[in-house]
Amino acid sequence: MNHSKIAIIGGGNLGSAIAEGLIKSKFITPNNLTVTRRNIAELNDLKASGVNITSDNRAAIQNSEVIIVALKPYNVKEVLEGLRDSFDKSKHIVISVVTGVHLKDLAAIAPAGVPVFRAMPNTAIAIQESVTCICHQGALNEQVNYVTELFNQLGITIAIDEKLMDAATVLGACGIAYALRFIRAATQGGIEIGFDAKTASLIAAQTVKGSAELLLKLNRHPEEEIDKVTTPKGCTIAGLNEMEHQGFSSSLIKGIITSFEKIGK
Ligand SMILES: NC(=O)c1ccc[n+]([C@@H]2O[C@H](COP(=O)([O-])OP(=O)(O)OC[C@H]3O[C@@H](n4cnc5c(N)ncnc54)[C@H](OP(=O)(O)O)[C@@H]3O)[C@@H](O)[C@H]2O)c1
């Protein structure tokens, strides 16, 4: 499978980011990758790096084995149903990164027997730092390993049950916005205590990156690391407790639940 040709149907923000990441990581050579969209002039950068660019979805599917669908949710049914007869169950696997399109929807659109995957990355995929949650239906182990390896080039992957896909979307994909709003708020505070905006933003962003790396690289619990910086009677614990009095943790938890309730509607 490692020599498979890949077609990305819908080379917009996410589709192009996946293409760039796969090439950068050398998971695939550009000549084995095809990206489609209607307005192909928008894909000139990919074209310049040797990727096949076309608006012919049918040809892209027929010339590839792995089909990544990165269309907008409202386009998926219409576009894929028109291409149904291009799929071959002995050759193709379909991976959808489309929010809200379920495995059963994909299985109903693709011809019987075509293995289908649902993957939920986030926008950090553009710098190969996504967390991508994956589930599948009708796939062989070898195909599951291949898809996992593909998204491992673009960050980390987590296998989940499909019933957790909405939760994965909120925590992982919406989570980018929550984390960035934290950084923006910290920047605002940093300006008020003396830094110019650029420096405050740099300090806030690198501090969040460092905090995350302490958990990811050293496998630490957040509270263990917090204990290290909260001196008794010190300024960190005073500020932290004030944030909690103002509802810091509670507002995050409530926001996550609100997003989850909204996505389920
Ligand atoms: N952004 C995120 O954080 C994120 C995370 C996880 C999942 N997703 C999902 O990823 C999907 C894509 O999101 P996006 O932000 O990349 O959207 P996008 O930039 O609008 O990309 C969709 C692309 O599909 C192309 N397209 C439309 N009709 C087509 C057709 N008939 N054949 C081939 N291409 C066609 C469009 O280009 P033309 O108009 O030129 O055809 C467009 O570039 C969405 O379903 C979203 O839910 C996004």
XYZ file of C-alpha atoms and ligand atoms in Angstrom:
313
model
C 0.000 0.000 0.000
C 2.922 2.318 0.600
C 3.290 2.832 -3.120
C -0.366 3.784 -3.576
C -1.352 6.752 -5.621
C -3.439 9.263 -3.723
C -6.175 11.560 -5.047
C -7.474 14.445 -2.952
C -10.951 15.444 -4.100
C -11.467 19.070 -3.066
C -8.129 20.868 -2.874
C -9.248 23.735 -0.616
C -7.656 24.730 2.715
C -7.618 21.280 4.235
C -7.102 19.279 1.022
C -4.105 21.423 0.007
C -2.636 21.298 3.531
C -2.832 17.495 3.452
C -1.143 17.455 0.025
C 1.658 19.761 1.195
C 2.233 17.741 4.361
C 2.373 14.432 2.514
C 4.937 15.782 0.085
C 7.033 17.500 2.759
C 7.140 14.279 4.756
C 8.060 12.311 1.607
C 5.181 9.908 2.300
C 4.413 10.214 -1.395
C 6.235 11.637 -4.398
C 4.390 14.550 -6.061
C 3.868 12.636 -9.315
C 1.836 10.000 -7.404
C -0.479 12.604 -5.916
C -3.439 14.221 -7.664
C -5.445 17.128 -6.274
C -8.755 18.259 -7.749
C -10.943 21.315 -7.561
C -12.976 23.238 -10.129
C -10.855 26.371 -10.011
C -7.462 24.771 -10.596
C -5.669 28.136 -10.889
C -5.806 28.137 -7.065
C -3.569 25.066 -7.052
C -0.593 26.591 -8.880
C 1.768 26.140 -5.928
C 1.038 22.424 -5.772
C 1.361 22.198 -9.543
C 4.779 23.868 -9.328
C 5.897 21.214 -6.849
C 5.007 18.476 -9.339
C 1.576 17.406 -8.055
C -1.003 16.450 -10.699
C -3.716 19.078 -10.747
C -7.058 18.570 -12.433
C -10.745 19.354 -12.244
C -11.526 15.869 -13.568
C -12.507 13.956 -10.409
C -13.312 10.813 -12.379
C -9.830 10.565 -13.921
C -8.237 11.360 -10.535
C -10.122 8.495 -8.884
C -9.467 6.039 -11.693
C -5.728 6.788 -11.619
C -5.395 6.439 -7.843
C -5.992 3.900 -5.086
C -6.490 6.119 -2.055
C -9.203 8.752 -2.352
C -9.229 11.528 0.240
C -12.462 13.522 0.197
C -11.984 17.102 1.456
C -15.124 18.732 0.039
C -17.509 20.938 1.980
C -20.202 18.836 3.689
C -22.992 20.105 1.404
C -21.040 19.035 -1.735
C -20.171 15.494 -0.773
C -23.322 13.621 -1.733
C -23.806 15.359 -5.052
C -20.167 15.118 -6.159
C -19.485 11.550 -5.027
C -22.764 10.074 -6.240
C -21.934 11.290 -9.728
C -18.613 9.432 -9.478
C -19.941 6.192 -8.023
C -19.080 4.099 -11.064
C -15.443 5.261 -10.934
C -14.812 3.329 -7.716
C -13.493 -0.221 -7.730
C -13.820 -2.199 -4.486
C -10.733 -4.290 -5.284
C -8.590 -1.185 -5.623
C -9.917 1.836 -3.756
C -10.152 3.055 -0.203
C -12.043 6.235 0.638
C -10.999 8.590 3.438
C -13.325 11.467 4.263
C -12.228 14.425 6.364
C -15.630 16.047 5.985
C -17.344 17.136 9.187
C -20.683 15.449 9.856
C -20.503 12.875 7.054
C -20.844 9.472 8.730
C -19.326 6.132 7.772
C -22.817 4.874 6.867
C -23.271 7.879 4.527
C -19.923 7.151 2.872
C -20.715 3.450 2.611
C -24.058 4.331 0.992
C -22.393 6.623 -1.545
C -19.416 4.395 -2.401
C -20.106 1.062 -4.101
C -20.479 -1.962 -1.790
C -17.193 -3.342 -0.520
C -15.139 -0.148 -0.737
C -13.482 0.396 2.688
C -14.376 3.784 4.148
C -12.539 5.907 6.713
C -13.531 9.055 8.571
C -10.725 11.265 9.791
C -11.001 14.429 11.859
C -7.830 16.528 11.742
C -7.405 20.147 12.818
C -5.895 23.141 11.042
C -2.462 22.481 12.560
C -2.270 19.866 9.817
C -0.802 22.741 7.738
C 2.394 22.421 9.825
C 2.146 18.652 10.381
C 1.026 19.143 13.997
C -2.559 17.918 13.786
C -4.235 15.463 16.091
C -6.305 13.329 13.734
C -9.001 11.018 15.105
C -9.821 8.116 12.803
C -12.539 5.468 12.508
C -13.348 3.058 9.701
C -15.691 0.473 8.269
C -14.913 -2.573 6.166
C -11.139 -2.057 6.123
C -8.362 -4.652 6.353
C -5.645 -4.247 9.014
C -3.162 -3.358 6.313
C -5.430 -0.545 5.114
C -5.973 0.729 8.669
C -2.197 0.767 9.194
C -1.709 2.632 5.938
C -4.258 5.346 6.785
C -2.797 5.700 10.282
C 0.679 6.065 8.807
C -0.615 8.623 6.297
C -2.032 10.877 9.029
C 1.001 10.245 11.264
C 2.933 12.264 8.673
C 0.649 15.178 9.503
C 0.830 15.062 13.307
C -0.450 12.310 15.597
C -3.390 9.951 15.129
C -5.868 8.438 17.565
C -8.198 5.557 16.666
C -11.694 6.178 18.040
C -15.199 4.755 17.807
C -17.334 6.703 15.376
C -19.716 7.652 18.201
C -16.894 9.873 19.551
C -16.369 11.708 16.262
C -18.431 14.764 17.305
C -16.524 14.918 20.576
C -13.245 14.641 18.634
C -14.360 17.503 16.402
C -15.068 19.732 19.401
C -11.971 18.909 21.443
C -9.501 18.644 18.544
C -10.752 20.842 15.694
C -12.718 23.525 17.612
C -10.017 23.212 20.271
C -7.640 25.185 18.056
C -9.931 28.211 18.466
C -10.197 27.782 22.230
C -6.402 27.554 22.595
C -5.834 30.551 20.342
C -8.359 32.620 22.266
C -6.399 31.777 25.439
C -3.219 33.015 23.739
C -4.937 36.178 22.569
C -6.298 36.915 26.033
C -2.862 36.287 27.582
C -1.415 38.671 24.997
C -3.913 41.353 26.002
C -2.897 40.883 29.631
C 0.770 40.981 28.641
C 0.285 44.341 26.933
C -1.390 45.737 30.010
C 1.611 44.766 32.158
C 4.161 46.305 29.828
C 4.927 44.408 26.613
C 4.261 45.526 23.058
C 1.689 43.339 21.294
C 4.195 41.381 19.190
C 6.411 40.470 22.126
C 3.429 39.647 24.344
C 2.011 37.351 21.655
C 5.371 35.607 21.191
C 5.774 35.018 24.930
C 2.182 33.777 25.274
C 2.393 31.440 22.259
C 5.773 29.931 23.162
C 4.601 29.476 26.773
C 1.578 27.499 25.581
C 3.782 25.470 23.234
C 6.231 24.728 26.065
C 3.415 23.772 28.446
C 1.955 21.377 25.894
C 5.372 19.839 25.221
C 5.858 19.178 28.959
C 2.757 16.984 28.811
C 3.444 15.404 25.429
C 7.186 14.830 25.698
C 7.534 14.140 29.436
C 4.120 12.505 29.863
C 3.375 14.713 32.874
C 0.003 15.526 34.423
C -0.908 19.243 34.145
C -1.352 19.625 37.901
C 2.115 18.170 38.559
C 3.639 20.916 36.405
C 1.370 23.591 37.927
C 2.550 22.589 41.424
C 6.126 23.329 40.339
C 5.363 26.978 39.553
C 2.996 27.782 42.410
C 5.218 28.979 45.271
C 3.345 29.258 48.595
C 1.940 32.775 48.958
C 3.409 33.526 45.511
C 2.140 35.456 42.519
C 1.281 32.407 40.339
C -1.153 30.830 42.774
C -2.698 34.232 43.540
C -3.354 34.854 39.843
C -4.449 31.298 39.146
C -6.926 31.261 42.019
C -8.332 34.609 40.894
C -8.832 33.131 37.392
C -10.666 30.195 38.943
C -12.833 32.538 41.079
C -13.760 34.198 37.772
C -14.730 30.808 36.308
C -11.686 29.931 34.191
C -11.912 26.101 34.182
C -15.678 26.193 34.431
C -16.043 28.485 31.403
C -13.853 26.197 29.296
C -15.784 23.097 30.285
C -19.119 24.837 29.672
C -17.888 26.109 26.286
C -16.826 22.622 25.217
C -20.205 21.208 26.238
C -22.017 24.038 24.395
C -20.049 23.302 21.199
C -20.820 19.610 21.606
C -24.540 20.253 22.055
C -24.513 22.489 18.973
C -22.671 19.986 16.771
C -25.152 17.272 17.704
C -28.150 19.346 16.485
N -10.762 23.475 8.537
C -10.816 22.624 9.549
O -10.416 22.865 10.701
C -11.375 21.280 9.305
C -11.058 20.263 10.199
C -11.570 19.030 9.962
C -12.401 18.816 8.868
N -12.707 19.829 8.023
C -13.566 19.565 6.865
O -12.791 19.643 5.700
C -13.646 19.977 4.594
C -12.986 21.029 3.734
O -12.789 22.193 4.486
P -11.952 23.395 3.883
O -11.810 24.390 4.950
O -10.716 22.841 3.233
O -12.978 23.911 2.744
P -12.646 24.590 1.362
O -11.391 25.396 1.463
O -13.891 25.269 0.880
O -12.343 23.348 0.391
C -13.309 22.634 -0.325
C -12.846 22.596 -1.759
O -13.708 21.758 -2.525
C -13.604 22.207 -3.869
N -14.719 21.685 -4.642
C -16.014 22.082 -4.639
N -16.719 21.360 -5.540
C -15.831 20.492 -6.113
C -15.952 19.490 -7.099
N -17.114 19.250 -7.726
N -14.850 18.790 -7.427
C -13.655 19.025 -6.846
N -13.487 19.976 -5.893
C -14.559 20.702 -5.540
C -13.604 23.731 -3.744
O -12.854 24.336 -4.782
P -13.559 24.860 -6.149
O -14.660 25.783 -5.736
O -12.439 25.496 -6.906
O -14.065 23.607 -6.786
C -12.865 23.951 -2.430
O -11.533 24.345 -2.652
C -14.968 20.449 5.185
O -15.915 19.456 4.948
C -14.688 20.558 6.659
O -15.800 20.168 7.402
C -12.179 21.062 8.200
